[in-house]
Amino acid sequence: MSILANKDTRAVIIGGVAGVNAAKRMAQFDFLINKPLTIQAFVYPPEAGQQKEIFRGGELNNIHVYGSLTPALQEHPQINTALIYIGASRGYQAAKECIEAPNIKLISMITEGIPEKDAKRLRKLALQHGKIFNGPSSIGIMSAGECRLGVIGGEFKNLKLCNLYRAGSFGVLTKSGGLSNEAMWLCAQNGDGVTSAVAIGGDSYPGTDFVTYLEMFEKDPATKAVVLIGEVGGSLEEEAAEWLGAQKRRIKLIAAIGGTCQEVLPQGMKFGHAGAKEGKKGAGSARSKMNALREAGAYVPDTFGGLSKAIKQVYQELIASGDIKQEAGIDEALLPQLPPSVQEVMRQGEVVVEPLIRTTISDDRGEEPRYSGYAASELCSKGYGIEDVIGLLWNKKLPTREESEIIKRIVMISADHGPAVSGAFGSIIAACAGIDMPQAVSAGMTMIGPRFGGAVTNAGKYFKMGVKEFPNDIPGFLAWMKENVGPVPGIGHRVKSLKNPDKRVRYLVDYVKNETSLHTPCLDFALEVEKVTTAKKDNLILNVDGTIGCILMDLDFPEHSLNGFFVLARTIGMIGHWIDQNNQNARLIRLYDYLINYAVKPERPVPEKK
Amino acid sequence: MAKILEGPAMKLFNKWGIPVPNYVVIMDPNRLSQLGEANKWLRESKLVVKAHEAIGGRYKLGLVKIGLNLEEAIEASREMIGTKIGTAEVRQVIIAEMLEHDAEFYFSIIGNKDGAELLLSNKGGVDIEENWDTVRRMFIPLDETPSIERLTELAAEAGFEGEIAERVAKISSRLILCFDNEDAQSIEINPLVIRKSDMRFAALDAVMNVDWDARFRHADWDFKPVSEIGRPYTEAEQQIMDIDSRIKGSVKFVEVPGGEVALLTAGGGASVFYADAVVARGGTIANYAEYSGDPADWAVEALTETICRLPKIKHIIVGGAIANFTDVKATFSGIINGFRESKSKGYLENVKIWVRRGGPNEAQGLAAIRQLQEEGFDIHVYDRSMPMTDIVDMAMKS
């Protein structure tokens, strides 16, 4: 048996991340005692519509986050309890709504720093509605074996250590959250554990008082004694003493009161909870509370250290009187174990997981990214350049100095080709339409394909095939290409010709052949092909795509990496065009009518739909 | 609880129509002569100069000077500003008009769980304690405002008569408005004076506490609360407060000069019981400390170093209950770093450290702090099976 929270308690949590963390802890308890999930819904306007993943043991539950209380209660009519975690400035409104909601009987507020006036108003409102408003600043409510509200009870291991999976005979009432946990532990160690434990919070004006809960414990047959931990300030402990002394009570009361140290402290010095402040002439002092409780018949040790002994004594008296019958407890070994996470089990080496993807080029799990094993900063400090990073990430090899120089030149001569070509023009149109850089650049990127910039890979691929399959047989190669592929990729130019050669091609060929020692079978083959094709037609020259493709094959880059050089290089240009248009604050553009041939049907009436 | 100084209190009184004397708050005495040029009352009234700081017993310390003219007030300000009282320094003075008056009254309003209580006496002033039986009280339920008629009756019960009773009722009603709207916890005006010749009233001295948790809804609270511990905060206390205001959870620290047992304890409830245990065993505490709500390890580290620097300490009690969600491993790593750092700076010589704690990751946290034994610390580590405050008993017996 229990008070406040039981097997039928179902809760809504008002608040964000702290509330979600509490829900996770609550679900662990539900798992321990094999109870359906206590938490039903969250209310948190900033995250309305989201779902929160809550594990009850190995079972994953998706708990909905609502933007306001009303729909949450409509969707989940079984909710009878609210836990409030939302920030102090919104706490009053949230708690008020919960108190006024007919289905909610118990409201426990965890939020700290609620203004006193708000707390007083909420207390009054709860009294008017006949509701229990627990807190503010409460760690929560625990009913052993039945329900956990909040993070009270701590981690999973502690739930077992404090026997919270089954009811005992002791009730616990505290202001402090930490001491509620300590008291549950003391009851498990020196007695048979707890029925319910309630932390009312250490504020000046808590929403409830000890007497309210003592009345409930008195009516709960399973509770035989209550451990109350009070402190200096206010009058809740005196009221508890008065309650105890007013008539014969079934339950025994054990109490410890904090704050006797204030007797010897310099005047005016006080500390602890907000509510821990002594009144005039010793009213509310720890000593006067202890005396009042003792006179009323409570067991009151001089110090907290005496609490263990007092609990043990009361427990033995209750056994002797037959009020508590010692029963064989649940075998702890039969209690469920919290399922570990995959990471935990992997650390133990007890599970094998097949990876979803594999990478062979880079790794950033250490202090910094490593490219093919080399730390990025070390590459920088040893004088490597962007060409070497391309070599490592695209080809898993560090290029030689000569190779790096060639790669650098390939990127440089391909970086941009003015605004008129498909790629740059695409980016410019997007920039003028106010599109952000990544999307505008990808608009230009979209143009790269068989007719624009995308011939590098195929040029490299077929010239390499030619070297292998048709050495010294250019006509054979051309015939095969004509039959199987069509025009030779990398051959031909719209504007350039033998008479009007492409300077970039000439430069690259000269550089590679005359200033480096690179072995160039592909390039040589392509130049031989060019001799044959230009004899047929003046503009069937080896173009820049073809030249680059051949050189890259000769540099031993993988075939499918070749278009990447054009993509990479041209990205520089497209970014440049986007920046340029934005710098000029360019306006939206559209084609002039005279640039379009409107070869459409003349205007005509729309027929009736058949 | 946040006590505010006279200046800000006067400003709030003025806002709600409670009569106050003319006053200015200054930090630079030269500013007062310029203010004198602009304000007739400074040139023509008798003035009172008071240190505008949270220092008790200002009159006895010579930090209140009365019956001055402007020149004398400037001189008095010059003398007061920069005066050091213990760890506190006078930085501001308040200069107010001294009102010639015929009678002194007492007004106060104090919050309680159901609302507030208004107290009135027509025998205010320094002898109010002796005249406490003249005080008349009225309970004001939460969110209710008593009628002027009812307040006039109360004033009559307190011995006010005729027009004065009516004015007292009106001022009471404004006091209630001020209390309610400014999230006050208590306001005490002693004395509120009257000059009958022109029926002028003025609150000459005020002690006001506001609810600092309510500051989010008071855009015009441009003041800071003064120390809540009966003296100005020390530099170390200020530093920990600064950290406290920046973190999730909290760290708190109050020095108690002369003590031999330092507290490095967790949780608002348990920390007080540790202080009690020290006192109950005849020890003297060197400080109060508290960390709670799973604060960052660096904040706990700073608190630890502050505590290690306390002079004369012989024991440090690293105590706490079984935490609900404060991570023992993480907070202890802050404590361990703090101890190591302090030791390397020469602190902790002949200091015994006593540890008892439970909570999330307790096994790892306790194992880590136990390691300090091998680094030459005199440290004694216990887990949850040791009753919470028994480490204090052991420390005091050692």
Coordinates of C-alpha atoms in Angstrom, one line a residue, chain A residues 67-475:
Chain A
G67 CA 1.9 22.0 -27.3
S68 CA -0.7 22.4 -24.5
L69 CA -2.3 20.5 -21.7
T70 CA -5.9 20.1 -23.1
P71 CA -5.1 17.9 -26.1
A72 CA -2.8 15.8 -24.0
L73 CA -5.6 15.1 -21.5
Q74 CA -8.1 14.4 -24.3
E75 CA -5.7 11.9 -26.0
H76 CA -4.8 10.3 -22.7
P77 CA -7.9 10.3 -20.4
Q78 CA -6.1 8.0 -17.9
I79 CA -3.7 10.8 -16.9
N80 CA -4.4 11.6 -13.2
T81 CA -1.1 13.2 -12.2
A82 CA 1.1 16.1 -13.5
L83 CA 4.8 16.6 -12.9
I84 CA 6.1 20.1 -13.6
Y85 CA 9.6 20.6 -14.7
I86 CA 9.1 23.8 -16.8
G87 CA 11.2 26.9 -16.1
A88 CA 10.3 29.1 -13.1
S89 CA 9.0 32.0 -15.2
R90 CA 6.3 29.7 -16.8
G91 CA 5.9 27.5 -13.8
Y92 CA 2.9 29.2 -12.3
Q93 CA 0.8 29.1 -15.4
A94 CA 1.6 25.5 -16.1
A95 CA 0.8 24.4 -12.5
K96 CA -2.4 26.4 -12.5
E97 CA -3.7 24.7 -15.7
C98 CA -2.9 21.3 -14.1
I99 CA -4.7 22.1 -10.9
E100 CA -7.7 23.3 -12.8
A101 CA -7.8 20.2 -15.0
P102 CA -10.6 17.9 -13.7
N103 CA -8.8 14.6 -14.2
I104 CA -5.5 15.6 -12.5
K105 CA -5.6 14.9 -8.8
L106 CA -2.0 15.3 -7.9
I107 CA 0.5 17.9 -9.1
S108 CA 4.1 17.7 -8.1
M109 CA 6.4 20.6 -9.0
I110 CA 10.1 20.0 -9.4
T111 CA 11.0 23.4 -10.8
E112 CA 13.2 25.4 -8.4
G113 CA 13.2 29.2 -8.0
I114 CA 9.4 29.7 -8.2
P115 CA 8.5 33.1 -6.8
E116 CA 7.0 32.9 -3.3
K117 CA 3.8 34.6 -4.3
D118 CA 3.3 32.1 -7.2
A119 CA 3.8 29.2 -4.7
K120 CA 1.3 30.7 -2.3
R121 CA -1.3 31.2 -5.0
L122 CA -0.9 27.7 -6.3
R123 CA -1.3 26.3 -2.7
K124 CA -4.5 28.3 -2.3
L125 CA -5.8 27.2 -5.7
A126 CA -5.1 23.6 -5.0
L127 CA -6.9 23.8 -1.7
Q128 CA -9.9 25.3 -3.4
H129 CA -10.0 22.5 -6.0
G130 CA -9.4 19.8 -3.5
K131 CA -6.1 18.8 -5.2
I132 CA -2.7 18.0 -3.8
F133 CA 0.0 20.4 -5.0
N134 CA 3.4 19.1 -3.9
G135 CA 6.5 21.2 -4.2
P136 CA 7.9 23.5 -5.7
S137 CA 11.5 22.2 -5.6
S138 CA 10.4 18.7 -4.8
I139 CA 12.6 15.8 -6.1
G140 CA 9.4 13.7 -6.4
I141 CA 7.3 10.9 -4.8
M142 CA 8.1 7.2 -4.5
S143 CA 5.7 4.5 -3.7
A144 CA 7.7 1.3 -3.3
G145 CA 6.6 -1.4 -5.7
E146 CA 3.9 0.8 -7.2
C147 CA 5.0 4.1 -8.7
R148 CA 7.9 6.5 -9.1
L149 CA 7.2 10.2 -9.8
G150 CA 10.4 12.1 -10.7
V151 CA 14.0 11.0 -10.3
I152 CA 13.6 10.2 -6.6
G153 CA 15.4 7.0 -5.8
G154 CA 18.4 7.7 -8.1
E155 CA 19.9 5.2 -10.4
F156 CA 18.6 1.7 -11.1
K157 CA 21.1 -0.1 -8.8
N158 CA 19.9 2.1 -5.9
L159 CA 16.3 1.1 -6.5
K160 CA 17.2 -2.4 -5.7
L161 CA 19.6 -1.5 -2.8
C162 CA 16.7 0.4 -1.1
N163 CA 14.2 -2.5 -1.7
L164 CA 12.0 -0.1 -3.7
Y165 CA 10.6 -3.0 -5.8
R166 CA 8.3 -3.9 -2.9
A167 CA 6.5 -2.1 -0.1
G168 CA 7.9 -2.0 3.5
S169 CA 6.3 -0.5 6.6
F170 CA 7.9 3.0 6.8
G171 CA 6.7 6.3 5.3
V172 CA 9.2 9.0 4.6
L173 CA 8.6 12.8 4.6
T174 CA 11.4 15.2 3.9
K175 CA 11.9 18.7 2.5
S176 CA 15.2 17.8 0.9
G177 CA 15.5 15.6 -2.1
G178 CA 18.9 14.1 -1.3
L179 CA 17.7 13.2 2.2
S180 CA 14.6 11.5 0.9
N181 CA 16.9 9.1 -0.8
E182 CA 19.1 8.7 2.2
A183 CA 16.0 8.1 4.4
M184 CA 14.7 5.4 2.0
W185 CA 18.1 3.7 2.3
L186 CA 18.1 4.0 6.1
C187 CA 14.6 2.4 6.2
A188 CA 15.8 -0.5 4.0
Q189 CA 19.0 -1.0 6.1
N190 CA 17.4 -0.8 9.5
G191 CA 13.8 -1.7 8.8
D192 CA 11.9 -3.4 6.0
G193 CA 11.8 -0.5 3.6
V194 CA 9.3 2.1 2.7
T195 CA 5.6 2.4 1.7
S196 CA 5.8 5.9 0.2
A197 CA 8.4 8.7 0.4
V198 CA 7.5 12.3 -0.3
A199 CA 9.8 15.2 -0.7
I200 CA 7.9 18.5 -0.2
G201 CA 10.7 20.8 -1.2
G202 CA 12.7 23.2 0.8
D203 CA 11.0 26.5 -0.3
S204 CA 9.6 29.0 2.2
Y205 CA 6.0 28.2 1.2
P206 CA 5.6 24.6 0.1
G207 CA 2.3 23.7 -1.5
T208 CA 1.5 21.1 1.1
D209 CA 2.7 20.3 4.6
F210 CA 3.8 17.4 6.7
V211 CA 0.4 17.1 8.4
T212 CA -1.5 16.5 5.2
Y213 CA 0.7 13.5 4.4
L214 CA 0.8 12.2 8.1
E215 CA -3.0 12.0 7.8
M216 CA -2.7 9.9 4.7
F217 CA 0.0 7.7 6.2
E218 CA -2.3 7.2 9.3
K219 CA -5.0 5.9 7.0
D220 CA -2.7 3.6 5.0
P221 CA -2.7 0.3 6.9
A222 CA 0.7 -0.8 5.4
T223 CA 2.5 2.2 6.9
K224 CA 3.4 1.5 10.6
A225 CA 5.8 4.4 11.2
V226 CA 7.0 7.6 9.5
V227 CA 10.5 9.0 9.2
L228 CA 10.2 12.8 9.0
I229 CA 13.3 14.9 8.2
G230 CA 12.7 18.5 8.9
E231 CA 14.8 21.6 9.3
V232 CA 15.0 25.0 10.9
G233 CA 12.4 27.6 9.7
G234 CA 8.7 27.7 9.2
S235 CA 6.3 25.8 11.3
L236 CA 5.6 22.6 9.5
E237 CA 7.4 20.5 12.0
E238 CA 5.6 22.1 15.0
E239 CA 2.3 21.4 13.2
A240 CA 3.3 17.8 12.8
A241 CA 4.1 17.6 16.5
E242 CA 0.7 19.1 17.3
W243 CA -1.0 16.6 15.0
L244 CA 0.9 13.7 16.7
G245 CA 0.1 14.9 20.2
A246 CA -3.6 15.8 19.5
Q247 CA -4.8 12.2 19.9
K248 CA -3.6 8.7 19.9
R249 CA -2.1 7.9 16.5
R250 CA -1.7 4.5 15.0
I251 CA 1.6 5.3 13.3
K252 CA 4.8 6.0 15.1
L253 CA 6.9 9.1 14.2
I254 CA 10.6 9.3 14.0
A255 CA 12.0 12.7 13.3
A256 CA 15.4 14.4 12.6
I257 CA 15.6 18.2 12.4
G258 CA 18.5 20.0 10.8
G259 CA 19.8 23.4 11.7
T260 CA 20.9 23.2 15.4
C261 CA 24.2 24.6 14.2
Q262 CA 22.5 28.0 13.8
E263 CA 22.6 28.4 17.6
V264 CA 26.4 28.9 17.5
L265 CA 26.7 30.8 14.2
P266 CA 27.3 34.5 14.1
Q267 CA 24.0 36.4 14.3
G268 CA 22.1 36.8 11.1
M269 CA 24.1 34.0 9.3
K270 CA 21.8 31.4 7.8
F271 CA 22.1 28.9 5.0
G272 CA 20.5 25.8 3.5
H273 CA 17.1 25.8 1.8
A274 CA 15.2 29.0 1.2
G275 CA 12.7 28.0 3.8
A276 CA 15.4 27.4 6.4
K277 CA 15.2 30.7 8.3
E278 CA 14.5 31.2 11.9
G279 CA 11.8 33.5 13.1
K280 CA 11.8 36.0 16.0
K281 CA 12.7 34.8 19.5
G282 CA 13.6 31.2 18.5
A283 CA 10.3 30.4 16.8
G284 CA 11.0 27.8 14.1
S285 CA 14.5 27.0 15.5
A286 CA 15.7 23.4 15.1
R287 CA 15.8 23.0 18.9
S288 CA 12.2 24.2 19.5
K289 CA 11.0 21.8 16.7
M290 CA 12.9 18.9 18.3
N291 CA 11.4 19.7 21.7
A292 CA 7.9 20.0 20.3
L293 CA 8.1 16.6 18.5
R294 CA 9.6 14.9 21.5
E295 CA 6.9 16.2 23.8
A296 CA 4.3 14.9 21.4
G297 CA 5.8 11.4 21.6
A298 CA 8.0 11.2 18.5
Y299 CA 11.4 9.5 18.5
V300 CA 13.9 12.4 17.9
P301 CA 17.6 11.6 17.9
D302 CA 19.9 14.4 18.8
T303 CA 21.7 14.2 15.4
F304 CA 21.1 12.7 12.0
G305 CA 23.6 10.0 12.9
G306 CA 21.1 8.7 15.5
L307 CA 18.4 8.1 12.9
S308 CA 19.6 4.6 12.0
K309 CA 19.3 3.4 15.6
A310 CA 15.9 5.0 16.1
I311 CA 14.5 3.3 12.9
K312 CA 16.0 0.0 14.0
Q313 CA 14.5 0.3 17.5
V314 CA 11.0 1.2 16.2
Y315 CA 11.2 -1.6 13.7
Q316 CA 12.0 -4.1 16.4
E317 CA 9.2 -2.8 18.6
L318 CA 6.8 -3.2 15.7
I319 CA 7.9 -6.8 15.2
A320 CA 7.6 -7.5 18.9
S321 CA 4.1 -6.1 19.0
G322 CA 3.1 -8.1 16.0
D323 CA 2.3 -5.0 13.9
I324 CA 4.9 -6.0 11.4
K325 CA 5.1 -9.6 10.3
Q326 CA 8.4 -10.6 8.8
E327 CA 7.9 -12.2 5.5
A328 CA 10.3 -13.9 3.2
G329 CA 11.3 -11.1 0.8
I330 CA 11.5 -11.3 -3.0
D331 CA 14.7 -13.0 -4.1
E332 CA 16.8 -10.1 -5.5
A333 CA 18.4 -12.4 -8.0
L334 CA 15.0 -12.8 -9.7
L335 CA 14.6 -9.1 -10.3
P336 CA 15.1 -7.9 -13.8
Q337 CA 18.4 -6.5 -14.9
L338 CA 18.3 -3.2 -16.8
P339 CA 19.2 -4.2 -20.4
P340 CA 22.6 -2.7 -21.3
S341 CA 23.1 -0.5 -24.3
V342 CA 24.9 -1.9 -27.4
Q343 CA 27.9 0.1 -26.6
E344 CA 28.1 -1.3 -23.1
V345 CA 27.8 -4.9 -24.3
M346 CA 30.4 -4.3 -27.1
R347 CA 32.8 -3.0 -24.5
Q348 CA 32.4 -6.3 -22.7
G349 CA 33.1 -8.1 -25.9
E350 CA 29.8 -10.0 -25.7
V351 CA 28.3 -9.1 -29.0
V352 CA 29.3 -8.8 -32.6
V353 CA 27.7 -6.1 -34.8
E354 CA 28.0 -6.1 -38.5
P355 CA 29.0 -2.6 -39.6
L356 CA 26.6 -0.7 -41.8
I357 CA 29.2 1.1 -43.9
R358 CA 32.9 0.8 -44.5
T359 CA 35.4 3.6 -45.2
T360 CA 38.9 3.3 -46.4
I361 CA 40.0 6.9 -46.7
S362 CA 39.6 8.9 -43.5
D363 CA 38.9 8.7 -39.7
D364 CA 38.1 11.5 -37.3
R365 CA 37.6 9.5 -34.1
G366 CA 40.9 10.7 -32.7
E367 CA 41.9 14.2 -31.8
E368 CA 41.8 15.4 -35.4
P369 CA 40.9 14.0 -38.8
R370 CA 43.4 11.6 -40.5
Y371 CA 43.5 11.2 -44.3
S372 CA 44.6 7.7 -45.2
G373 CA 46.2 7.6 -41.8
Y374 CA 48.0 10.9 -41.9
A375 CA 47.0 13.6 -39.4
A376 CA 45.8 16.8 -41.3
S377 CA 47.8 19.2 -39.2
E378 CA 51.0 17.1 -39.7
L379 CA 50.5 17.2 -43.5
C380 CA 50.2 21.0 -43.2
S381 CA 53.2 21.4 -41.0
K382 CA 55.3 19.2 -43.3
G383 CA 54.5 21.4 -46.3
Y384 CA 52.0 19.3 -48.2
G385 CA 49.3 21.0 -50.2
I386 CA 45.7 20.6 -51.3
E387 CA 46.9 18.4 -54.2
D388 CA 48.3 15.9 -51.8
V389 CA 45.0 15.8 -49.9
I390 CA 43.3 15.1 -53.2
G391 CA 45.7 12.3 -53.8
L392 CA 45.1 10.8 -50.3
L393 CA 41.3 11.1 -50.4
W394 CA 40.7 10.1 -54.0
N395 CA 43.5 7.7 -54.6
K396 CA 44.8 6.8 -51.1
K397 CA 48.3 7.7 -52.2
L398 CA 50.6 10.7 -51.5
P399 CA 51.6 12.1 -55.0
T400 CA 55.2 12.8 -55.7
R401 CA 56.2 16.5 -56.0
E402 CA 56.0 16.2 -59.8
E403 CA 52.6 14.6 -59.7
S404 CA 51.3 17.2 -57.3
E405 CA 52.4 20.0 -59.6
I406 CA 50.4 18.4 -62.5
I407 CA 47.3 17.9 -60.3
K408 CA 47.5 21.6 -59.2
R409 CA 47.7 22.7 -62.8
I410 CA 44.7 20.6 -63.8
V411 CA 42.6 22.2 -61.1
M412 CA 43.9 25.7 -62.0
I413 CA 43.1 25.6 -65.7
S414 CA 39.6 24.1 -65.1
A415 CA 38.5 26.5 -62.3
D416 CA 36.3 28.7 -64.5
H417 CA 35.3 29.3 -68.0
G418 CA 33.3 32.6 -67.8
P419 CA 29.6 33.2 -67.1
A420 CA 28.2 31.9 -70.4
V421 CA 28.8 28.2 -70.0
S422 CA 26.0 26.0 -68.6
G423 CA 27.4 25.5 -65.1
A424 CA 28.3 29.1 -64.3
F425 CA 25.1 30.4 -66.0
G426 CA 23.0 28.0 -63.9
S427 CA 24.7 29.3 -60.7
I428 CA 24.2 32.9 -61.8
I429 CA 20.5 32.4 -62.5
A430 CA 20.1 30.9 -59.1
A431 CA 22.1 33.6 -57.4
C432 CA 19.9 36.3 -59.1
A433 CA 16.8 34.5 -57.8
G434 CA 18.1 35.0 -54.2
I435 CA 19.2 31.4 -53.7
D436 CA 21.8 30.6 -51.0
M437 CA 25.3 29.6 -52.0
P438 CA 25.2 25.8 -51.5
Q439 CA 21.9 25.5 -53.6
A440 CA 23.1 28.0 -56.3
V441 CA 26.4 26.1 -56.7
S442 CA 24.6 22.8 -56.9
A443 CA 22.3 24.4 -59.6
G444 CA 25.4 24.9 -61.7
M445 CA 26.7 21.4 -60.6
T446 CA 23.5 19.9 -62.1
M447 CA 24.7 20.9 -65.5
I448 CA 27.8 18.7 -65.4
G449 CA 27.2 15.7 -67.6
P450 CA 27.8 14.2 -71.0
R451 CA 27.6 17.6 -72.9
F452 CA 29.3 19.8 -70.3
G453 CA 32.4 19.0 -68.4
G454 CA 31.5 15.4 -67.8
A455 CA 33.6 13.8 -70.5
V456 CA 36.8 13.4 -68.5
T457 CA 36.0 10.0 -67.1
N458 CA 35.0 8.5 -70.4
A459 CA 37.9 10.1 -72.3
G460 CA 40.3 8.6 -69.8
K461 CA 38.5 5.3 -69.8
Y462 CA 38.5 4.8 -73.6
F463 CA 42.0 6.1 -74.3
K464 CA 43.3 3.7 -71.7
M465 CA 41.3 0.9 -73.3
G466 CA 42.8 1.9 -76.7
V467 CA 46.4 1.7 -75.2
K468 CA 45.7 -1.8 -74.1
E469 CA 43.5 -3.2 -76.9
F470 CA 44.7 -1.3 -79.9
P471 CA 48.3 -0.5 -79.5
N472 CA 49.7 0.9 -82.7
D473 CA 46.2 0.5 -84.3
I474 CA 44.5 3.9 -84.3
P475 CA 42.2 3.0 -87.2

